[in-house]
PDB file of C-alpha atoms in Angstrom:
ATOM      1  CA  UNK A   1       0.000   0.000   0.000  1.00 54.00           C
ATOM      2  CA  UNK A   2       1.927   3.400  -1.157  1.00 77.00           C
ATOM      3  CA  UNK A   3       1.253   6.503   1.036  1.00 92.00           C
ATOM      4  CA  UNK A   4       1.716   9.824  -0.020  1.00 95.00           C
ATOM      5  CA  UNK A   5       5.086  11.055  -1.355  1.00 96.00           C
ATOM      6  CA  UNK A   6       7.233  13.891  -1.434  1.00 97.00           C
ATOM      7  CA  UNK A   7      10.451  15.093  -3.610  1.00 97.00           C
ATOM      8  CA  UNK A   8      12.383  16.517  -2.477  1.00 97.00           C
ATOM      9  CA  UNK A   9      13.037  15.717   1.081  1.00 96.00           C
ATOM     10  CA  UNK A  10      15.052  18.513   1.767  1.00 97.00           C
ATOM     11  CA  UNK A  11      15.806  21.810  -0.164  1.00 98.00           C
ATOM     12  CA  UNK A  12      18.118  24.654   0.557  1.00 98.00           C
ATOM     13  CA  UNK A  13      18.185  27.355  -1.603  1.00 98.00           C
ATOM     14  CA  UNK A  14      19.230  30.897  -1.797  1.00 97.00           C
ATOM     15  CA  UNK A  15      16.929  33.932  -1.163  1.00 97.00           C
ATOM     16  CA  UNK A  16      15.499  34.914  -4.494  1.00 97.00           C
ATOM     17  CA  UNK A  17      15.659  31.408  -5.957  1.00 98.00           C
ATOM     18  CA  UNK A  18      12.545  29.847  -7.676  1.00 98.00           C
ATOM     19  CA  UNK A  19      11.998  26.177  -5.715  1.00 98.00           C
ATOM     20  CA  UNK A  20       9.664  23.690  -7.051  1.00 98.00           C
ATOM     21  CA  UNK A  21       7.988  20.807  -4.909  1.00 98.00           C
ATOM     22  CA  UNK A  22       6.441  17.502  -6.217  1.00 98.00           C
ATOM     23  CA  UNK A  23       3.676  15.307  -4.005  1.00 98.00           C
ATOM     24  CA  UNK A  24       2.385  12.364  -5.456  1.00 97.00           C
ATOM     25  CA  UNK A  25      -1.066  11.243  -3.461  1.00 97.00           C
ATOM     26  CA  UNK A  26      -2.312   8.073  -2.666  1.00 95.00           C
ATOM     27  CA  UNK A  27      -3.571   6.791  -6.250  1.00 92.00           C
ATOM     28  CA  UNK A  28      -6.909   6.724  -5.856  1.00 89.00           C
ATOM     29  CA  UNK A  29      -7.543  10.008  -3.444  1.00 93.00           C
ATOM     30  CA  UNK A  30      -9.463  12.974  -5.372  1.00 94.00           C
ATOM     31  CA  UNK A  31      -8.567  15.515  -2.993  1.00 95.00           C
ATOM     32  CA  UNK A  32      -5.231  16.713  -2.480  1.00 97.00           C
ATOM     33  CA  UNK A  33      -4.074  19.468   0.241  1.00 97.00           C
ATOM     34  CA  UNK A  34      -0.663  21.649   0.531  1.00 97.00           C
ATOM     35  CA  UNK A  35       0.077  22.854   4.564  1.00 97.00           C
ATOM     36  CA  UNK A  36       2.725  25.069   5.337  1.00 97.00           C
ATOM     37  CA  UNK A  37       4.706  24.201   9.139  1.00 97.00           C
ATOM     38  CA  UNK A  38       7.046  26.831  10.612  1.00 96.00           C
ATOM     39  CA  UNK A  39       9.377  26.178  13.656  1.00 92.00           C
ATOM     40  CA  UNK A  40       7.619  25.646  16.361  1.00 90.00           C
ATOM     41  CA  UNK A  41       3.610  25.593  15.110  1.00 94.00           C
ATOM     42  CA  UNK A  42       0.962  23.253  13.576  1.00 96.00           C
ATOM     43  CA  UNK A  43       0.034  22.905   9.924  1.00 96.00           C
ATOM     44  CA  UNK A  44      -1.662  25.696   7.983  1.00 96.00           C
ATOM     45  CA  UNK A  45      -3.617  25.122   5.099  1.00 95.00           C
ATOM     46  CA  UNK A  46      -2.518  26.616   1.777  1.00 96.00           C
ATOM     47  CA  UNK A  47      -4.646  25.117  -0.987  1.00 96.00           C
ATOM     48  CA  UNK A  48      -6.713  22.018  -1.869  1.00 96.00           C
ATOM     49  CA  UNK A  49      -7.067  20.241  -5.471  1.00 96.00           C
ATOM     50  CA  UNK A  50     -10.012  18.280  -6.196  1.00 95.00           C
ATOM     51  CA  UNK A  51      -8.900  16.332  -9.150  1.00 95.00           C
ATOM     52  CA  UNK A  52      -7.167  19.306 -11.324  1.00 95.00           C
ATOM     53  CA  UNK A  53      -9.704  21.592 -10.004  1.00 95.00           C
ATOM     54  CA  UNK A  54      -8.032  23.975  -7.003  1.00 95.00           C
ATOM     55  CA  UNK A  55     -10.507  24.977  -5.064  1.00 94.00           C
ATOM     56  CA  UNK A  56      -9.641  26.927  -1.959  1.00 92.00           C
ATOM     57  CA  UNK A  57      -6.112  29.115  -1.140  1.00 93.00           C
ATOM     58  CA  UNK A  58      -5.453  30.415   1.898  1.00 92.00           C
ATOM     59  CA  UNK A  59      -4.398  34.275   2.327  1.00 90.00           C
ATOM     60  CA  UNK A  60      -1.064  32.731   3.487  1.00 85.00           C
ATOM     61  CA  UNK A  61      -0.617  31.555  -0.160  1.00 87.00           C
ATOM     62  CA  UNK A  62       0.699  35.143  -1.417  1.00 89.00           C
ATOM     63  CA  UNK A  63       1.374  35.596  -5.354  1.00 93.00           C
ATOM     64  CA  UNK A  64       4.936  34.375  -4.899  1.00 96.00           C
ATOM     65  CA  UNK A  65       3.202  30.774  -4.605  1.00 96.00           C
ATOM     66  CA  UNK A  66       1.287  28.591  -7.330  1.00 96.00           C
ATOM     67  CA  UNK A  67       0.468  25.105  -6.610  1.00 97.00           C
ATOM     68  CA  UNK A  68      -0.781  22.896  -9.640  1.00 96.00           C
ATOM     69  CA  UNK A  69      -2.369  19.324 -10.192  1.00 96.00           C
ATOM     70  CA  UNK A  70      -2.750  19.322 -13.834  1.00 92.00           C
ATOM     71  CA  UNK A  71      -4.180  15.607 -14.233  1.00 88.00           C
ATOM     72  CA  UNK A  72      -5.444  15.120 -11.255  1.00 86.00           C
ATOM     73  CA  UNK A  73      -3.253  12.847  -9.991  1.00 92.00           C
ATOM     74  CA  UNK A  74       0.168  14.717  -8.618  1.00 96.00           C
ATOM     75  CA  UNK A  75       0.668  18.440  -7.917  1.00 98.00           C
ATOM     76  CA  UNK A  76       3.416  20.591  -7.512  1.00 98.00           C
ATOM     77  CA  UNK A  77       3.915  23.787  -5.388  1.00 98.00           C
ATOM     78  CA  UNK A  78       6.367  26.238  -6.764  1.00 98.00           C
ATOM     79  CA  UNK A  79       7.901  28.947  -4.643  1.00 97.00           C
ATOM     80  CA  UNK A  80       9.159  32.170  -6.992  1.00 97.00           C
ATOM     81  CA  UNK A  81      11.851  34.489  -5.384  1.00 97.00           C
ATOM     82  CA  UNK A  82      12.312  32.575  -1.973  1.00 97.00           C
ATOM     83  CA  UNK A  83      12.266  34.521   1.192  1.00 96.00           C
ATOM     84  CA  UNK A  84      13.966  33.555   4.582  1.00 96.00           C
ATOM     85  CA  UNK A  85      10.800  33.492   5.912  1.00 95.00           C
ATOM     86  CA  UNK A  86       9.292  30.831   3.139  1.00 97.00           C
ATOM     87  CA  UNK A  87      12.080  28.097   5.600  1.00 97.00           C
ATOM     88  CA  UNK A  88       8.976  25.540   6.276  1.00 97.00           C
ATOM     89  CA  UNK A  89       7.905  22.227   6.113  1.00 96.00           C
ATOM     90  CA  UNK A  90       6.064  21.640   3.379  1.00 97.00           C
ATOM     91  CA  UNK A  91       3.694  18.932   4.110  1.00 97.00           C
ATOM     92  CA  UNK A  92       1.070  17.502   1.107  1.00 97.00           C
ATOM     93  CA  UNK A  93      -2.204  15.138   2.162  1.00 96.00           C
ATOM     94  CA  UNK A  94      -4.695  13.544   0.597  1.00 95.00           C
ATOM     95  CA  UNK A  95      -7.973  11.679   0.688  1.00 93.00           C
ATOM     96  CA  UNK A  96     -10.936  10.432  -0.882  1.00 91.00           C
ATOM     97  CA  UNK A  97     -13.888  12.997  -1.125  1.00 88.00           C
ATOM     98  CA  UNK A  98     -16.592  10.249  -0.548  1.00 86.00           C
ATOM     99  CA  UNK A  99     -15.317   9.722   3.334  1.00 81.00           C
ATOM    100  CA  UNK A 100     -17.280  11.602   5.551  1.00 76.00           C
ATOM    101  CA  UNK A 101     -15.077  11.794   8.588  1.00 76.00           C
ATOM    102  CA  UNK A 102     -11.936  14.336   6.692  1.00 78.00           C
ATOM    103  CA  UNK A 103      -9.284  11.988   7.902  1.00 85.00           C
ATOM    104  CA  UNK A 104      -6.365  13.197   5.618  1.00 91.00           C
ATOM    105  CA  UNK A 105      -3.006  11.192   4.978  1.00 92.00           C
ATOM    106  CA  UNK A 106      -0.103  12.520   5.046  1.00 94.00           C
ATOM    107  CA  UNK A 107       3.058  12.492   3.291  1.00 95.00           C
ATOM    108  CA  UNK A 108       6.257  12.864   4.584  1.00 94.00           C
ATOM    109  CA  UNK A 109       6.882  16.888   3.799  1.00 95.00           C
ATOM    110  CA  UNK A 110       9.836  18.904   2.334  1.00 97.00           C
ATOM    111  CA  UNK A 111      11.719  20.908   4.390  1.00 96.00           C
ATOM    112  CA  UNK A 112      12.729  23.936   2.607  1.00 98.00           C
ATOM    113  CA  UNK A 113      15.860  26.062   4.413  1.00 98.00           C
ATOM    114  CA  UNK A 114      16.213  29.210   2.370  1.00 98.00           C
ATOM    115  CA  UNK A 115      19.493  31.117   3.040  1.00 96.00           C
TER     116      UNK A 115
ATOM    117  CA  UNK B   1     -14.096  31.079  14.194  1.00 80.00           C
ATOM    118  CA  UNK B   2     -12.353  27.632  14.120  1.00 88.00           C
ATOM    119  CA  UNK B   3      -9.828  27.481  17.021  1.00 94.00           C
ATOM    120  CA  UNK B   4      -7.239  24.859  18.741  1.00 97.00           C
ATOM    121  CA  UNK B   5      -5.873  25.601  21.720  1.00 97.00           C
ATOM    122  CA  UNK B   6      -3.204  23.598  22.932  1.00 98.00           C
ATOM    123  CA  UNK B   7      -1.902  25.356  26.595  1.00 96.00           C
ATOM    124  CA  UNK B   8       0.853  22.993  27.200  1.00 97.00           C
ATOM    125  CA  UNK B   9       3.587  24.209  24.974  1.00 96.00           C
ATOM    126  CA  UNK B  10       6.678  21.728  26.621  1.00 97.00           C
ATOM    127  CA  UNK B  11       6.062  19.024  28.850  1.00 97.00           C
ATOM    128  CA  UNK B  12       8.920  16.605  30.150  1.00 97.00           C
ATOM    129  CA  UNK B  13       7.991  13.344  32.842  1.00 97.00           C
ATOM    130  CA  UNK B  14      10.307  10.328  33.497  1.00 97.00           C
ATOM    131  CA  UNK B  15       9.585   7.135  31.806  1.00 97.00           C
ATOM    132  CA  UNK B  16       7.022   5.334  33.273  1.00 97.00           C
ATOM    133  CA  UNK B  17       4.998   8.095  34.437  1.00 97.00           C
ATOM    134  CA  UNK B  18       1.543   8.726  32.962  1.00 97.00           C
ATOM    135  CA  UNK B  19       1.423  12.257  31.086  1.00 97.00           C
ATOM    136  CA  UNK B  20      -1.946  14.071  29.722  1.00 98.00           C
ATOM    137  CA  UNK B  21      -1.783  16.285  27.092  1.00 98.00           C
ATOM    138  CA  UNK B  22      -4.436  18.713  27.212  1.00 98.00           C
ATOM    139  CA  UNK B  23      -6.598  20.395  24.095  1.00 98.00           C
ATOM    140  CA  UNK B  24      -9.733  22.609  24.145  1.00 98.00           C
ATOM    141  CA  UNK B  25     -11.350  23.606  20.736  1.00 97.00           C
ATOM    142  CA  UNK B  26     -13.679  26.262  19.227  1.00 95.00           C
ATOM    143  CA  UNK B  27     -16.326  25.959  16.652  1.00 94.00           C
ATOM    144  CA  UNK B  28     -19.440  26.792  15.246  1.00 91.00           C
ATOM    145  CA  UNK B  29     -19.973  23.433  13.184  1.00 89.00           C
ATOM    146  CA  UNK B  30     -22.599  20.836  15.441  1.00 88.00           C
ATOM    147  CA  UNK B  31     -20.858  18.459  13.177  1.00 88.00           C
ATOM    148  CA  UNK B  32     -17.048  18.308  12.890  1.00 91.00           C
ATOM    149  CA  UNK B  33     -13.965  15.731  13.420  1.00 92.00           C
ATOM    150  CA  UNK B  34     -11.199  16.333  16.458  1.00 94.00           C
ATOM    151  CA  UNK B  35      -7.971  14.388  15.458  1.00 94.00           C
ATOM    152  CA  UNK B  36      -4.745  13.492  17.782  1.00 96.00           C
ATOM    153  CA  UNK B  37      -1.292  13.473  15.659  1.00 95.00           C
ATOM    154  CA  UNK B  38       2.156  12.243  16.773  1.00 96.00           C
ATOM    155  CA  UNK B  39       5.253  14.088  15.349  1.00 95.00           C
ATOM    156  CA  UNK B  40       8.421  12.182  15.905  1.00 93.00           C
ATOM    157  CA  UNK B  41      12.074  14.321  15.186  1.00 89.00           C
ATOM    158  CA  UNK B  42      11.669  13.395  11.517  1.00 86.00           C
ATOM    159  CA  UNK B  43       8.889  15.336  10.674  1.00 87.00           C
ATOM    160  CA  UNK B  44       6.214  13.167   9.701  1.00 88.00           C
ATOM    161  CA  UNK B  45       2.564  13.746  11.200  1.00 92.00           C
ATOM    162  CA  UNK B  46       1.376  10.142  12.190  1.00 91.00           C
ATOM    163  CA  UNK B  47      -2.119   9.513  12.746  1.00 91.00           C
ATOM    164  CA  UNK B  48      -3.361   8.287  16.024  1.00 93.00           C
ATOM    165  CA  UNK B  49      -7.117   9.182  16.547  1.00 91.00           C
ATOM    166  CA  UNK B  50     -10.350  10.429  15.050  1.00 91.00           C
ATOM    167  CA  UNK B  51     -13.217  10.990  16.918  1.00 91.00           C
ATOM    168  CA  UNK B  52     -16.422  12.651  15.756  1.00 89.00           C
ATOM    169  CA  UNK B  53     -18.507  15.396  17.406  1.00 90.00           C
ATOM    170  CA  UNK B  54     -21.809  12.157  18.476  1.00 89.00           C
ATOM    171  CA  UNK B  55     -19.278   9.728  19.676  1.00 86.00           C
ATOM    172  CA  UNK B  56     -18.304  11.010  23.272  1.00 83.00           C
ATOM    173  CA  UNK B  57     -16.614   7.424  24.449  1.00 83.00           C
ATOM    174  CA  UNK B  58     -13.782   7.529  26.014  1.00 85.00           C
ATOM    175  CA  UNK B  59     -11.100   5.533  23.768  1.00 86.00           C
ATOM    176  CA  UNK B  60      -8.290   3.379  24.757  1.00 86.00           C
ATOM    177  CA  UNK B  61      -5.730   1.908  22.774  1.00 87.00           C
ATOM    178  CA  UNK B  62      -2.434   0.303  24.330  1.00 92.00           C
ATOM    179  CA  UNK B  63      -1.450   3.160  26.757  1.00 94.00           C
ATOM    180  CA  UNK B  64      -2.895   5.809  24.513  1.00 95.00           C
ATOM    181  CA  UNK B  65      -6.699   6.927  25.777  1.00 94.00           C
ATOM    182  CA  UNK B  66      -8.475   9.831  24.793  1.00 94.00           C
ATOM    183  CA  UNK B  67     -11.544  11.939  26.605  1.00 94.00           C
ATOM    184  CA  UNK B  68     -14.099  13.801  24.587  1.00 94.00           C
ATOM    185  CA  UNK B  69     -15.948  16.335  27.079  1.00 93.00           C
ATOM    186  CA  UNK B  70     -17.964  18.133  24.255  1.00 92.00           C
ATOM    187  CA  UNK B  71     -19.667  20.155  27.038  1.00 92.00           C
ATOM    188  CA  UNK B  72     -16.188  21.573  28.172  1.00 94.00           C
ATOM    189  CA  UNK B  73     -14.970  21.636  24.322  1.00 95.00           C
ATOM    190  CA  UNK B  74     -12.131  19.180  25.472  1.00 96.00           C
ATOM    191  CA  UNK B  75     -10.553  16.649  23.550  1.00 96.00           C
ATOM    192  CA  UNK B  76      -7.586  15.368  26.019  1.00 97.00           C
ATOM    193  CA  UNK B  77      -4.949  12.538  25.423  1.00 96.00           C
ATOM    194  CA  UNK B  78      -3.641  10.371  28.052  1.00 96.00           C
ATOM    195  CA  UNK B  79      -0.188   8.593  27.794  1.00 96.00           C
ATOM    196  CA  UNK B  80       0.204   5.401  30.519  1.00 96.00           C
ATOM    197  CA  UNK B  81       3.444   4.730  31.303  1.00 97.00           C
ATOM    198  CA  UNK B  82       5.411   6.518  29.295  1.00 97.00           C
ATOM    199  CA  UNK B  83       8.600   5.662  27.237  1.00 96.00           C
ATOM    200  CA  UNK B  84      10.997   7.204  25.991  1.00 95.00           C
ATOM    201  CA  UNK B  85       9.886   6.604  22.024  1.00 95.00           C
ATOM    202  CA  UNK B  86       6.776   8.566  23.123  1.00 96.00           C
ATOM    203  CA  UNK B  87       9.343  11.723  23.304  1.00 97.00           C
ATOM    204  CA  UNK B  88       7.647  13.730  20.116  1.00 97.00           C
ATOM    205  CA  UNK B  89       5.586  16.687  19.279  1.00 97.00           C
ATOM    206  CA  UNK B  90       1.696  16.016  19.610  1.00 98.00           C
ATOM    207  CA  UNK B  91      -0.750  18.353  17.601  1.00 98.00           C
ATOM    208  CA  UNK B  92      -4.489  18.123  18.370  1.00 98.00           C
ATOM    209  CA  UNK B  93      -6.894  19.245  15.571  1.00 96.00           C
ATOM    210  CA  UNK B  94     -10.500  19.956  13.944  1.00 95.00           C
ATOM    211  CA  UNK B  95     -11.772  19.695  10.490  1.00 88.00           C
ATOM    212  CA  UNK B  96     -13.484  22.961   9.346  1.00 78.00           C
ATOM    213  CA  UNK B  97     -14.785  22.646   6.018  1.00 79.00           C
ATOM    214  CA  UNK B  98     -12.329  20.840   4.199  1.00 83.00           C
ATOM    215  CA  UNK B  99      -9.590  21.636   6.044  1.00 89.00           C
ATOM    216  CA  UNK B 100      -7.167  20.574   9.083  1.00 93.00           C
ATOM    217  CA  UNK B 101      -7.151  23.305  11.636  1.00 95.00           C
ATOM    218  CA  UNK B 102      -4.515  22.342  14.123  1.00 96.00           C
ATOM    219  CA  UNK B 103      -2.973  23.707  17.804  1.00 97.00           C
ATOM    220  CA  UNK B 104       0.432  24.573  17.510  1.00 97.00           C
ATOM    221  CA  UNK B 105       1.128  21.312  19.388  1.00 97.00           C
ATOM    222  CA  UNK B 106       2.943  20.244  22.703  1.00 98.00           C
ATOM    223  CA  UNK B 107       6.568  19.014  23.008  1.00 97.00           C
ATOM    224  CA  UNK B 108       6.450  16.149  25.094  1.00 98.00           C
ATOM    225  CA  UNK B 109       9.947  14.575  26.678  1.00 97.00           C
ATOM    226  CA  UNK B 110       9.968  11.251  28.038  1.00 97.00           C
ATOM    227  CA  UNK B 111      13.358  11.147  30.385  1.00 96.00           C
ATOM    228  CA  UNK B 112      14.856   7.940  30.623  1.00 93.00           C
TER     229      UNK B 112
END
């Protein structure tokens, strides 16, 4: 049974650098879901697919950000012009949209360290 | 508004000892999820509980238990005899919509 995936593990980058993240969902989940995790706090939310369809962003997902799922089954979230203060984990989750109960799974995240 | 509150920013016990982690919550929704999850030092968020807003038993599994108090808006997790590989970072959350609102979680230390 394969979980949800992330690539890359770990990223460090320069400020102003464009990053790119890759999460690959468990195959047959329709939703997908991008959190942001800073030192020391929970999860935000940032966005949420629905097969290609994205359907919510947060206000924390500012114009430097695009996330994409483009055939509904993986998505990427691209970072343009890195800030210090974009150093997260980057965690991706999905699910199935016919279970009631919003249990999401996660994957393993991407911890970005921008210099 | 949606809220988790998790008070107990660091807690550290001696093995063996029993530990509760405590989480109150805020919402609007009559219906809604309240999830436990377990973050070890590498990062990954690993499920332990759901329980939904009509199911107010008490769960126990192994050492972990959990008690719902909806009137008190508490959703508290009990460790039993600790160890040390239950040293981690422990968020609480609630579903609003379709999203994961969590606390910003407790540090828990399990000295040997």
């Amino acid at each position: 049974d394969t979980g949800v995936s992330q690539d890359p593990r770990h990223k460090i980058t320069k400020r102003g650098q464009n990053v790119t993240f890759r999460c690959d969902p468990i195959s047959e989940h329709n939703r997908l879901y991008w959190y942001r995790q800073t030192l020391g706090q929970g999860p935000e939310f940032l966005t949420y697919f629905q097969n290609e369809a994205q359907l919510e962003k947060s206000r924390l997902l500012s114009d430097r950000f695009s996330a994409e799922r483009p055939k509904g089954s993986f998505s990427t979230l691209e970072i343009q012009r890195t800030e210090q203060g974009d150093s997260a984990m980057y965690l991706c989750a999905s699910r199935w949209s016919g279970r009631t109960d919003n249990e999401q799974f996660f994957g393993p995240g991407t911890r970005l360290t921008v210099l | 508004a949606q809220k988790v509150t998790q008070a107990q920013t660091e807690i550290s016990v001696v093995e063996k000892e029993d530990v509760t982690l405590d989480c109150v919550y805020e919402t609007r929704d009559t219906t809604y999820y309240l999830f436990w999850y377990k973050q070890p030092p590498s990062g990954e968020l690993v499920f332990l509980i759901r329980r939904n807003s009509f199911d107010e038993q008490n769960e126990i599994s192994g050492r972990y238990s959990w008690n719902f108090q909806k009137s008190t808006r508490s959703f508290n997790f009990t460790i039993t005899a600790s160890q040390v590989v239950d040293s981690a970072v422990y968020f609480c959350a609630l579903t609003r919509d379709d999203k994961i609102i969590f606390g910003k979680g407790t540090r828990l230390h399990i000295l040997p």
